[in-house]
Coordinates of C-alpha atoms in Angstrom, one line a residue:
X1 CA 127.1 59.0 -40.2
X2 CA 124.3 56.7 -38.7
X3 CA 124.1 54.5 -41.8
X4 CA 127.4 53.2 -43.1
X5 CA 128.0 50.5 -40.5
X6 CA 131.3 48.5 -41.5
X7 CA 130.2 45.2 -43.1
X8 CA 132.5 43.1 -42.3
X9 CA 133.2 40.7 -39.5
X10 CA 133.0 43.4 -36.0
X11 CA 134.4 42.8 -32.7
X12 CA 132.1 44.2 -29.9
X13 CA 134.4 46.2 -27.1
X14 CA 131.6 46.2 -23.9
X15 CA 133.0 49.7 -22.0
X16 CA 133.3 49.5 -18.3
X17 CA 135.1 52.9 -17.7
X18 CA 138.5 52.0 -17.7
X19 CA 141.1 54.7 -18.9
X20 CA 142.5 52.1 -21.4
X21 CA 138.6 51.4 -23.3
X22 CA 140.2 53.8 -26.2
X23 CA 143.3 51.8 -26.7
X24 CA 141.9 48.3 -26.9
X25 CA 139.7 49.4 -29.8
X26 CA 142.8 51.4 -31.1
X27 CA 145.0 48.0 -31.2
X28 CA 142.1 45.5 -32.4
X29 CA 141.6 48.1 -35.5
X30 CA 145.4 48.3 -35.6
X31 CA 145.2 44.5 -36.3
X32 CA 142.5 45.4 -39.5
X33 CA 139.6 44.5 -37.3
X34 CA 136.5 46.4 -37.2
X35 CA 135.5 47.2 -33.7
X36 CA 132.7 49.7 -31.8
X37 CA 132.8 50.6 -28.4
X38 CA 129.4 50.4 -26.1
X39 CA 129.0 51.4 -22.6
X40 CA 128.4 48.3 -20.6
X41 CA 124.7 48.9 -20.2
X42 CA 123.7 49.6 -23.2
X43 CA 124.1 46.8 -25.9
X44 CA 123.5 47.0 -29.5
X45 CA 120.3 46.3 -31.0
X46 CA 122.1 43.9 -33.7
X47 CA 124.7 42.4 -30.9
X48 CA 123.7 39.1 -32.8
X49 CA 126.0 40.5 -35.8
X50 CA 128.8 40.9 -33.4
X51 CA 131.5 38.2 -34.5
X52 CA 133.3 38.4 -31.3
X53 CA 133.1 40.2 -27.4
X54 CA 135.9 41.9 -25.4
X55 CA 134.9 43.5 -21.7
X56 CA 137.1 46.4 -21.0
X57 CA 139.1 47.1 -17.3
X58 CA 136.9 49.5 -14.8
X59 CA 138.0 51.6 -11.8
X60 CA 135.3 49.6 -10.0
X61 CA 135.6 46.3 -7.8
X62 CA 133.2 43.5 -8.3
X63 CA 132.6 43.4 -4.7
X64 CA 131.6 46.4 -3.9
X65 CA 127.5 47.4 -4.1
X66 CA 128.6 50.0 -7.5
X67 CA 129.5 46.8 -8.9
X68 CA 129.0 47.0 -12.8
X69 CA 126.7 44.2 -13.9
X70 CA 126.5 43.8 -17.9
X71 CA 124.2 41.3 -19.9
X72 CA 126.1 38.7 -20.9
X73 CA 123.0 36.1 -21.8
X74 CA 123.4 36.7 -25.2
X75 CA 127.5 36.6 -25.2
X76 CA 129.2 34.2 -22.8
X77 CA 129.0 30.6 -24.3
X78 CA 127.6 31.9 -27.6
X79 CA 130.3 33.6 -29.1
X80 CA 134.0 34.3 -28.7
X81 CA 134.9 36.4 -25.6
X82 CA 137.9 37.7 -24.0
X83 CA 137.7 39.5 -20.8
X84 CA 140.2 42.3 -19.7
X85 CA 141.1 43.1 -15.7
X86 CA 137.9 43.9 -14.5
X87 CA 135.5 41.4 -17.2
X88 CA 137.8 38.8 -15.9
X89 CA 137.0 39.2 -11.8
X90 CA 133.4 39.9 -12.9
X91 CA 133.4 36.2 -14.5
X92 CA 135.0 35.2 -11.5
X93 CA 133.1 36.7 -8.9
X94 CA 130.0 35.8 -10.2
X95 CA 130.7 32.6 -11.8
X96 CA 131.5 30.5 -8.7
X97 CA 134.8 31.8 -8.4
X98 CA 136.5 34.2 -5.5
X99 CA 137.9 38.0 -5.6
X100 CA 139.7 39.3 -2.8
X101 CA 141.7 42.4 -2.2
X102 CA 145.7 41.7 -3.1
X103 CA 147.6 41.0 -0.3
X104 CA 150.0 43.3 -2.8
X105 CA 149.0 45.9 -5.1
X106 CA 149.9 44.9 -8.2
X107 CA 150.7 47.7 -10.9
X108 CA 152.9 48.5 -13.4
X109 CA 155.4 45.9 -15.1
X110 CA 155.5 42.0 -13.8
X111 CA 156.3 39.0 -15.8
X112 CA 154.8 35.7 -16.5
X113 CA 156.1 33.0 -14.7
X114 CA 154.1 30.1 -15.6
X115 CA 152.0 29.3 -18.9
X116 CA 149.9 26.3 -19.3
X117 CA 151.5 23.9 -21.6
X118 CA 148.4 22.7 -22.7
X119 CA 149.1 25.0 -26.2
X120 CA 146.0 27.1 -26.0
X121 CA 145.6 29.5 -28.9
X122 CA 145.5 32.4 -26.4
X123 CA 149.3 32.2 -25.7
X124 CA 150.2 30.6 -29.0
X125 CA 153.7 32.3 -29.6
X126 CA 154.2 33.5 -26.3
X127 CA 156.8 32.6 -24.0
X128 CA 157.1 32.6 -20.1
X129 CA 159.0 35.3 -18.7
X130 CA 156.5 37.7 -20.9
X131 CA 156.0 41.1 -19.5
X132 CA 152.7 42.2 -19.1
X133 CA 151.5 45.1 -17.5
X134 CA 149.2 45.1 -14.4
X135 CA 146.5 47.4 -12.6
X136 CA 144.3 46.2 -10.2
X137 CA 143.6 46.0 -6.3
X138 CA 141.7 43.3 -6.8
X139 CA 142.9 39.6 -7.0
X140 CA 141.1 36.2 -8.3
X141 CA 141.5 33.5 -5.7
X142 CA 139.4 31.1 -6.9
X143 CA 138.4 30.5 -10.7
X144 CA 134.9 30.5 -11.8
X145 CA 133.3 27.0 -12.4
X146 CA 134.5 24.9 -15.0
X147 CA 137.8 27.2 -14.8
X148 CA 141.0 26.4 -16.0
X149 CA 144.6 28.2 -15.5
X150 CA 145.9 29.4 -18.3
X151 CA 148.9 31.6 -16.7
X152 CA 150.3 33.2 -13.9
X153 CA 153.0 35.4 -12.3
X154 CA 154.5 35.6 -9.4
X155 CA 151.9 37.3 -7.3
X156 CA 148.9 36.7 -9.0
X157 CA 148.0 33.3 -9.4
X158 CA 145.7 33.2 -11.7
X159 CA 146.5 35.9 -13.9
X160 CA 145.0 34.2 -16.8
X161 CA 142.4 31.4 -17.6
X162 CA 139.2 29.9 -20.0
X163 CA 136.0 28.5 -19.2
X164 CA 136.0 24.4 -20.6
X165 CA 133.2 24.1 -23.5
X166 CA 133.4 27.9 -24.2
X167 CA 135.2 30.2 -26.1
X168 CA 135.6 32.2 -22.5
X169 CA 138.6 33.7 -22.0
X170 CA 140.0 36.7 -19.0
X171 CA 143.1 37.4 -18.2
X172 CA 143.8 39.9 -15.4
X173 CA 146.5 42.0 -17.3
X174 CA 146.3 44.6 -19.8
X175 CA 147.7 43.4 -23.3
X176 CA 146.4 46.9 -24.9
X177 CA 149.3 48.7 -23.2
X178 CA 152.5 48.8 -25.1
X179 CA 154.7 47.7 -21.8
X180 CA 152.6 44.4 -22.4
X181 CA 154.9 43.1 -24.4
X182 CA 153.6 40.5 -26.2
X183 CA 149.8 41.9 -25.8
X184 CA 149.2 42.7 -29.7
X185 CA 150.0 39.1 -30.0
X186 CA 147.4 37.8 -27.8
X187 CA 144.8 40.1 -28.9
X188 CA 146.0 38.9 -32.3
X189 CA 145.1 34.6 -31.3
X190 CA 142.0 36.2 -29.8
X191 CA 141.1 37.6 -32.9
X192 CA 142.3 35.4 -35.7
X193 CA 142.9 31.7 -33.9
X194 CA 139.8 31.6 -31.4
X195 CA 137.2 34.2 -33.0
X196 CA 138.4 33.5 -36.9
X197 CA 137.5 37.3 -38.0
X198 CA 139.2 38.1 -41.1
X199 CA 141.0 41.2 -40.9
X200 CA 139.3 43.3 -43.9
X201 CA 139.0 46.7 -42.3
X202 CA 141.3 49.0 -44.3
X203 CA 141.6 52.1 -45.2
X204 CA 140.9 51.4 -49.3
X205 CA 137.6 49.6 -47.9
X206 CA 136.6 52.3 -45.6
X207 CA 136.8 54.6 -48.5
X208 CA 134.8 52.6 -50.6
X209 CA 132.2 52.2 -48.2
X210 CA 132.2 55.4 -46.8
X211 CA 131.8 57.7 -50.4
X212 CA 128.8 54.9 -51.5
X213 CA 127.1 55.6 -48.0
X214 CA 128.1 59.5 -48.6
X215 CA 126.2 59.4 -52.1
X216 CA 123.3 57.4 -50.9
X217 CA 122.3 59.9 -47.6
X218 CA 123.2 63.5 -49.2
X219 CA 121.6 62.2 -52.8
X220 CA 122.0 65.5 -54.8
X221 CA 121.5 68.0 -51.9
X222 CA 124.4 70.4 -50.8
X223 CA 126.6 70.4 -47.9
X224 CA 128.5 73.1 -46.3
X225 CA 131.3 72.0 -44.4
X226 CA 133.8 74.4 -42.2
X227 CA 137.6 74.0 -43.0
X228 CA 139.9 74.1 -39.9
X229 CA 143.7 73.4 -42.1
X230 CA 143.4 70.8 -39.7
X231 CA 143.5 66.7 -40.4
X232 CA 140.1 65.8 -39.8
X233 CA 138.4 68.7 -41.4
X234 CA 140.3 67.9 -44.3
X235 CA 140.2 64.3 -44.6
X236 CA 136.0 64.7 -44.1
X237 CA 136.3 67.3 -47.2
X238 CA 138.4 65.0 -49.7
X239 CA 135.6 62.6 -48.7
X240 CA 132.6 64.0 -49.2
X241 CA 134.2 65.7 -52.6
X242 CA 134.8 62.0 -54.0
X243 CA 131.6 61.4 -53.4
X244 CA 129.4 64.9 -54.5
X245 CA 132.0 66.6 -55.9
X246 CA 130.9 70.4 -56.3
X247 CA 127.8 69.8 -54.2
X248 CA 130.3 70.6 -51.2
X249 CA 130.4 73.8 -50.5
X250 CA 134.0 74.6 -47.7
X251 CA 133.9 77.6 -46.1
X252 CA 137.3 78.8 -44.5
X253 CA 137.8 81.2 -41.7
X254 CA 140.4 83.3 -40.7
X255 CA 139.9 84.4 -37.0
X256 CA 143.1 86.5 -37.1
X257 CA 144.3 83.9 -34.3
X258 CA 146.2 81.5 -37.3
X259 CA 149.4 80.8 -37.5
X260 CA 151.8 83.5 -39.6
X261 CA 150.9 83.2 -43.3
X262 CA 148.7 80.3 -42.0
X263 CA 145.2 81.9 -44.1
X264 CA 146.6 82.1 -47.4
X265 CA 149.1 79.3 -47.7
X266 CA 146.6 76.6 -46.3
X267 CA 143.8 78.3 -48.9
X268 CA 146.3 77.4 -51.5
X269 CA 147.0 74.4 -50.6
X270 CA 143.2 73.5 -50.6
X271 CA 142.1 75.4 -54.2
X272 CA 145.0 73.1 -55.6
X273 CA 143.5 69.9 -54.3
X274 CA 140.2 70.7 -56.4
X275 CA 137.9 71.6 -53.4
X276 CA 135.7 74.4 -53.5
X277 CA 136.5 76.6 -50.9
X278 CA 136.0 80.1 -49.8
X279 CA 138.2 82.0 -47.4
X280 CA 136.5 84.5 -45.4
X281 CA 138.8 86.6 -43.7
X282 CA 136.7 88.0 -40.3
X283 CA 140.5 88.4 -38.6
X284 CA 138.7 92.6 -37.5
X285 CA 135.6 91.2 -36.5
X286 CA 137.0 88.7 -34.0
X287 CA 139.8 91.0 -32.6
X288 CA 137.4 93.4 -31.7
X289 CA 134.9 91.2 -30.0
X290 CA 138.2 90.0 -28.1
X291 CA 138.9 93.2 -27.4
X292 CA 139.4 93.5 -23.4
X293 CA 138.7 89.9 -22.7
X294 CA 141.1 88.2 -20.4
X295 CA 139.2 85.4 -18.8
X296 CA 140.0 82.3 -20.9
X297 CA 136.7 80.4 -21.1
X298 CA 135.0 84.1 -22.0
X299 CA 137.6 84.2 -24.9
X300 CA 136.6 80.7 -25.9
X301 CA 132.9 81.3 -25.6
X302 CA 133.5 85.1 -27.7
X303 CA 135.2 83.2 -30.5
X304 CA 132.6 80.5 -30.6
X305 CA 129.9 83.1 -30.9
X306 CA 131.4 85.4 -33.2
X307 CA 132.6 81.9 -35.5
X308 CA 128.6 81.1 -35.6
X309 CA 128.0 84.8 -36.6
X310 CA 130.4 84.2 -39.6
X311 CA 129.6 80.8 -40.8
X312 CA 126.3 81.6 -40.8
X313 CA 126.8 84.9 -43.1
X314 CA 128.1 82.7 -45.5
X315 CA 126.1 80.0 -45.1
X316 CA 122.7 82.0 -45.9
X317 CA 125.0 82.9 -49.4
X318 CA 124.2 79.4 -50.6
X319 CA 120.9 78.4 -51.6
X320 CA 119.3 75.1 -50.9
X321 CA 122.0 74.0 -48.6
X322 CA 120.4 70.7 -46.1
X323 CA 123.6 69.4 -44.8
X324 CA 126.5 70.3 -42.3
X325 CA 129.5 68.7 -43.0
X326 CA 131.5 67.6 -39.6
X327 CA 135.1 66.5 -39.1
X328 CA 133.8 64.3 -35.8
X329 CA 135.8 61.6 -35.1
X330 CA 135.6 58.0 -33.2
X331 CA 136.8 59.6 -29.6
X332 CA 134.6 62.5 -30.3
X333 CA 131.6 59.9 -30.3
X334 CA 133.0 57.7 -27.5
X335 CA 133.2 60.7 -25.6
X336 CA 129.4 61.3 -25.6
X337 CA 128.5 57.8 -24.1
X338 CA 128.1 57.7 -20.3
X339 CA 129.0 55.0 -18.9
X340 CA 126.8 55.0 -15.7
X341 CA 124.2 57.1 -17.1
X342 CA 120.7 56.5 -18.5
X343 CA 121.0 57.1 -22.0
X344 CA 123.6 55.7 -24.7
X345 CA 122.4 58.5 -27.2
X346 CA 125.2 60.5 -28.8
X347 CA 125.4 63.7 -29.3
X348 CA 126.7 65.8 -32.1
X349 CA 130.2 67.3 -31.2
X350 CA 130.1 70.6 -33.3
X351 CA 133.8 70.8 -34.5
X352 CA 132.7 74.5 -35.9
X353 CA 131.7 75.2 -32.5
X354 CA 128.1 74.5 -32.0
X355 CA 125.9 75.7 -34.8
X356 CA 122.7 76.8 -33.5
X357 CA 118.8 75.2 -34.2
X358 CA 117.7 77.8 -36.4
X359 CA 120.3 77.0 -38.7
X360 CA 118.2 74.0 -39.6
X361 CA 121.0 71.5 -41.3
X362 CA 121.0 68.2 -41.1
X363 CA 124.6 66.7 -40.0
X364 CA 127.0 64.3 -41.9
X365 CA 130.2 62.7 -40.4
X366 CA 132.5 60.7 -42.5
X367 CA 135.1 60.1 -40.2
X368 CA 132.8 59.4 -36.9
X369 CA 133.8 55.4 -36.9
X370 CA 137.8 56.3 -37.2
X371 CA 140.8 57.0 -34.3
X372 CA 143.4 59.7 -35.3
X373 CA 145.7 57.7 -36.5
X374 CA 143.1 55.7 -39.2
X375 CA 142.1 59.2 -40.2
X376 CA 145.8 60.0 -41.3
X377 CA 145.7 56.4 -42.8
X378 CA 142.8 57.0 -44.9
X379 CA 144.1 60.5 -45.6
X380 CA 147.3 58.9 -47.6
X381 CA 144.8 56.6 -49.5
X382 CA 143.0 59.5 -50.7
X383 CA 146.5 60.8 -51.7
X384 CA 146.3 64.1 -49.3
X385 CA 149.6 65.8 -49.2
X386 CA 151.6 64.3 -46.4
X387 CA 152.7 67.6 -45.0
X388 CA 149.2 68.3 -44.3
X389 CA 148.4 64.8 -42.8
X390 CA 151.2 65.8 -40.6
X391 CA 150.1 68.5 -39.3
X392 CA 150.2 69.3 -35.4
X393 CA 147.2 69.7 -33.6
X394 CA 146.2 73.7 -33.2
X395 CA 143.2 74.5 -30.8
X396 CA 140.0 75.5 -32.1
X397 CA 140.6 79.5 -30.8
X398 CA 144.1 79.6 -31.8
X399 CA 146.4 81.5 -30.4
X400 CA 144.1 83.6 -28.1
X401 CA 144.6 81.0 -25.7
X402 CA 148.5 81.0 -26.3
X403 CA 148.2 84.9 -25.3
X404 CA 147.6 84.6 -21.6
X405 CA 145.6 88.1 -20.7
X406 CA 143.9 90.2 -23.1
X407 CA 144.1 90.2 -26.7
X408 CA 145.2 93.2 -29.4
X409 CA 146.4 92.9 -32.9
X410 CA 150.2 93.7 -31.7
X411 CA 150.6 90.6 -29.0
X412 CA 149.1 88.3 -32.1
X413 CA 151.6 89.7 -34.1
X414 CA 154.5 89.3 -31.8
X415 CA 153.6 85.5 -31.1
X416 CA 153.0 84.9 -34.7
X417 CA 156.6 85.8 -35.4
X418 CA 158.0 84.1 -32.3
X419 CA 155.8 80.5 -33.0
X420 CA 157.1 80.6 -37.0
X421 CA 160.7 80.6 -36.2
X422 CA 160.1 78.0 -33.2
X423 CA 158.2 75.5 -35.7
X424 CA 160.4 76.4 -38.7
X425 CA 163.1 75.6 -36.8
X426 CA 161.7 72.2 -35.6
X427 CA 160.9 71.3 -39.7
X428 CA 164.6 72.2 -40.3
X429 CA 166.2 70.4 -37.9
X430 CA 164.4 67.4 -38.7
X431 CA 162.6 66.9 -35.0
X432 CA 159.3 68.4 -36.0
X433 CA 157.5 64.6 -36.7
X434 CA 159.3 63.5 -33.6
X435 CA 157.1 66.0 -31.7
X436 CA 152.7 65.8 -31.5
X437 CA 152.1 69.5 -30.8
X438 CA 154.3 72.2 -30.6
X439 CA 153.7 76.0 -29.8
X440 CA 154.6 79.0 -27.9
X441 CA 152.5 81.5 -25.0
X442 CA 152.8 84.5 -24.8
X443 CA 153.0 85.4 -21.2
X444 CA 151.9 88.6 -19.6
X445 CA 154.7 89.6 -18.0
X446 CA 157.9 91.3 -19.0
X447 CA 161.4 91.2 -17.4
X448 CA 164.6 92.9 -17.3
X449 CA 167.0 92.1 -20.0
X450 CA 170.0 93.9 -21.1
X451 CA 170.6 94.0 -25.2
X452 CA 174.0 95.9 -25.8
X453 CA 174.5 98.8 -23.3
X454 CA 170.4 99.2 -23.1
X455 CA 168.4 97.8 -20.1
X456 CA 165.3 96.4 -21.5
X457 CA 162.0 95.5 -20.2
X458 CA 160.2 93.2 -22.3
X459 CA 157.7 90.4 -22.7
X460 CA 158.5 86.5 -21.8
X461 CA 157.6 83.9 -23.7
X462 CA 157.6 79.9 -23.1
X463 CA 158.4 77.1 -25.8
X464 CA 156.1 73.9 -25.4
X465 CA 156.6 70.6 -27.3
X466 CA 154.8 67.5 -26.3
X467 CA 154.3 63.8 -26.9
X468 CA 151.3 61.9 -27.0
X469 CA 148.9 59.5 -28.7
X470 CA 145.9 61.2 -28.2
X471 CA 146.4 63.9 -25.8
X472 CA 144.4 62.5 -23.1
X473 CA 148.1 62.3 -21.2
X474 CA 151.7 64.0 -22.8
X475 CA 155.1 64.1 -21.8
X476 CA 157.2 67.1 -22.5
X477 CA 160.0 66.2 -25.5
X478 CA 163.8 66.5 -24.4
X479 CA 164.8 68.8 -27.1
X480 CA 168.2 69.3 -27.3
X481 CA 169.9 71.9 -25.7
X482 CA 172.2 73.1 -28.6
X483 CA 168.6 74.0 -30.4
X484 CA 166.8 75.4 -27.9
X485 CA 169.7 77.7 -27.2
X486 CA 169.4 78.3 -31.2
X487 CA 165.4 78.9 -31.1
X488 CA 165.9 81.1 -28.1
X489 CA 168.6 83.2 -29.3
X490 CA 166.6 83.4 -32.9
X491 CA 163.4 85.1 -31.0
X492 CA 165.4 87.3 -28.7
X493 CA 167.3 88.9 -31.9
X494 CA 164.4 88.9 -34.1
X495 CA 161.3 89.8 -32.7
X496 CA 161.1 92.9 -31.4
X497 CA 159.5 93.3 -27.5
X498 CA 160.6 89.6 -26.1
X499 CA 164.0 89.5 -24.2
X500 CA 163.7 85.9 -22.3
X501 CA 162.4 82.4 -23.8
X502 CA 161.3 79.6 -21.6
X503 CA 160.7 75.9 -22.2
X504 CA 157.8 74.4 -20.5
X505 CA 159.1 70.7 -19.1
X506 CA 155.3 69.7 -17.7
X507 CA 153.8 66.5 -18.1
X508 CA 150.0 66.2 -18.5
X509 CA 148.6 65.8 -15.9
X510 CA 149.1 67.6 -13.6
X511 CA 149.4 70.2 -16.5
X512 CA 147.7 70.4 -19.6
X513 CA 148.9 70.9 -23.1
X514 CA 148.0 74.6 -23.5
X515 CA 148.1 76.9 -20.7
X516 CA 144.7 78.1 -21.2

């Protein structure tokens, strides 16, 4: 949605492409403070209702020629600013100051051994010996004018400092990462002690704000909105049916390429929150455009098409339809801004997989302002069962890219029966909310097994489980032995044509989460 900007006090995050941008805006909101994230070169037309400024990290230097070069004349000295890694050389460097490269590299964990005793509100609460964590090549050797020391550690002198007469702050450590120790903390004196926001974003005032600004822009037109079983999909729904109840039309697809059981229980579970929905089972049609397919981006791109196909049968079933509801959230949005390009225009990220011109609706996205975790949050305001909330992530073409190779009814059905006892399994022994996604692939290979006297030749498959925030990186979960050893012997006895289980122990990167 273009029109429900938050109305509260808003922290302006500048973006100079560092790989933590994300998670600064993830702990300021974390702190109930409303915050948007702009490429560095492209400012807001209302900056002026910013309350407060934070500049990102970069993989950039200041001294190089591709330095980054925001436009700070309406920020610096005029309102509350706090500059991360990078924002705090760039004061540096071009504030009278000196960067140099580090004599040392310093990255990864060090610890403060010196804080100004002056009391400044940026380390009220924080004691020396703080670990913080560290990333740069880059070192400041000589503060910008009118700068003053406000910490340091052992290698890096000035590792933090303010500008006198200003509300300038930089510190050359990350406090967004969770090995700073103390960083929520700072970012917390930043926020409450030096910018005086008052933390009113919630998710009761998102709500309120959101289904007002929902009512205004749709009026009494309808909206079609395709159902994943997913979080965001579902959150959007409950959304948009507080605010135009039976005007919201949901449209639910079964690709044949769900989870076992997966179509009719989560169809239940929607009728029985009070949303109108239709499920359109199309499992035929999409096997057979699958049919033969073994290159994974043409299986992607066949399911899109043949998703379009469907959607828009139904679609053309209800009259006078103008709007296309869209589970788009906050990274989804941040994802569309370029950095170093020319244009800060986003672009619509199609969670039903790119609907095409002639299809002539006009889009609404409730959730596009919130991070995955506020869209759970909201999701228990709106009293959405838990269990669904909870949900693991599943890809948009389902398990045709957990079947490495072609696809045919049989090889769904055997992975369907081999993924239900691993994630049963998970739920029963209690580890399934320890775990962010969870699945298993269906290789195309078999191998030699023996089950009683009988040699067998059979298919392989491989157990994944992964942690993660937002799956930009993941780390493989240590399950225990004793239930893998369970899971494994489960599959083996149970589902006919697999005689060997697999558990995948790669971290992303190098790896990624699925396999396709």
């Amino acid at each position: 949605m273009n029109n429900n900007t938050f109305q509260g006090a808003r922290l302006l995050i500048l973006d100079f492409g560092s790989q933590y941008t994300q998670l600064i805006a993830r702990r300021v909101r974390e702190l109930n403070v409303y915050c948007e994230i702009h490429p560095f070169n492209h400012l807001p037309e209302d900056i002026d209702s910013f309350a407060a400024v934070i500049l990102s990290g970069s993989p950039y230097s200041v001294r190089s020629a591709e330095a980054l070069h925001p436009d700070l004349s309406a920020i610096k000295g005029k309102k509350p600013l706090l500059a991360v890694c990078y924002g705090a050389q760039y004061l540096a460097h071009f504030g009278g100051g000196e960067v140099a490269p580090s004599n040392i590299r310093e990255y990864g964990r060090t610890h403060l051994s010196y804080i100004n005793p002056t009391n400044d509100p940026l380390f009220e609460g924080i004691s020396q010996g703080s670990q913080v964590w560290m990333s740069h090549s880059d070192t400041i050797k000589q503060l910008p004018e009118r700068g003053i020391c406000l910490a340091s550690t052992a290698d890096v002198a000035n590792a933090a400092y303010r500008i006198e007469g200003e509300d300038t702050y930089a510190i050359q450590f990350h406090p967004e990462v969770s090995h700073s120790v103390d960083g929520t903390k700072l970012l917390s004196n930043f926020l409450f002690k030096i910018a005086h926001i008052t933390p009113n974003w919630t998710p009761d005032n998102f709500v309120e704000m959101t289904v007002a600004n929902l009512k205004e822009q749709v009026g009494s037109e309808k909206v079609i909105l395709g159902l994943s079983g997913g979080v965001d999909s579902t959150v959007a729904a409950v959304l948009l049916h507080k605010a135009i109840g039976n005007q919201l039309h949901c449209i639910f697809v079964n690709n044949g390429l769900l989870r076992k059981n997966e179509f009719a229980n989560v169809l239940k579970q929607y009728e029985g929150m009070g949303l109108n929905v239709k499920g359109v089972d199309a499992s035929e049609r999409f096997l057979t455009a699958l049919a033969g397919k073994t290159d994974p981006e043409e299986k992607r791109k066949t399911i899109g098409r043949v998703f379009i196909e469907v959607f828009d049968d139904e679609a053309h079933k209800i009259t006078d339809a103008k709007w296309l509801g869209q589970g788009t959230i906050y990274p989804d949005v941040i994802e569309s801004l370029s950095v170093k390009g020319p244009s800060a225009t986003i672009k619509s990220h199609h969670n039903v997989g790119g609907l095409p011109d002639y299809m002539k609706l006009k889009v609404v996205e409730p959730l596009r302002m919130l991070f995955k975790d506020e869209v759970r949050r909201v999701g228990r305001t709106l009293g959405i069962d838990p269990e669904l909330l909870g949900r693991h992530p599943f890809p948009g073409p389902g398990l045709a890219i957990r079947i490495l190779g072609d696809i045919t009814p049989e090889k769904v059905a055997v992975l369907q029966e081999v993924d239900a006892i691993f994630i049963d399994a998970l739920k029963e022994e209690k580890l399934y909310d320890k775990v962010w996604q969870a699945g298993a692939i269906l290789l195309p290979i078999n191998s030699v097994g023996v089950m009683g006297d009988e040699r067998t030749y059979e298919k392989v498959v491989a157990l994944r489980a992964v942690e993660s925030v937002d799956g930009m990186t993941a780390d493989w979960v240590d399950l225990p032995y004793k239930f893998l050893q369970k899971v494994s012997n489960t599959i083996i006895n149970k589902v006919k044509g697999v005689n060997r289980v697999v558990y995948d122990i790669s971290s992303k990167p190098p790896a990624t989460i699925e396999w396709e």
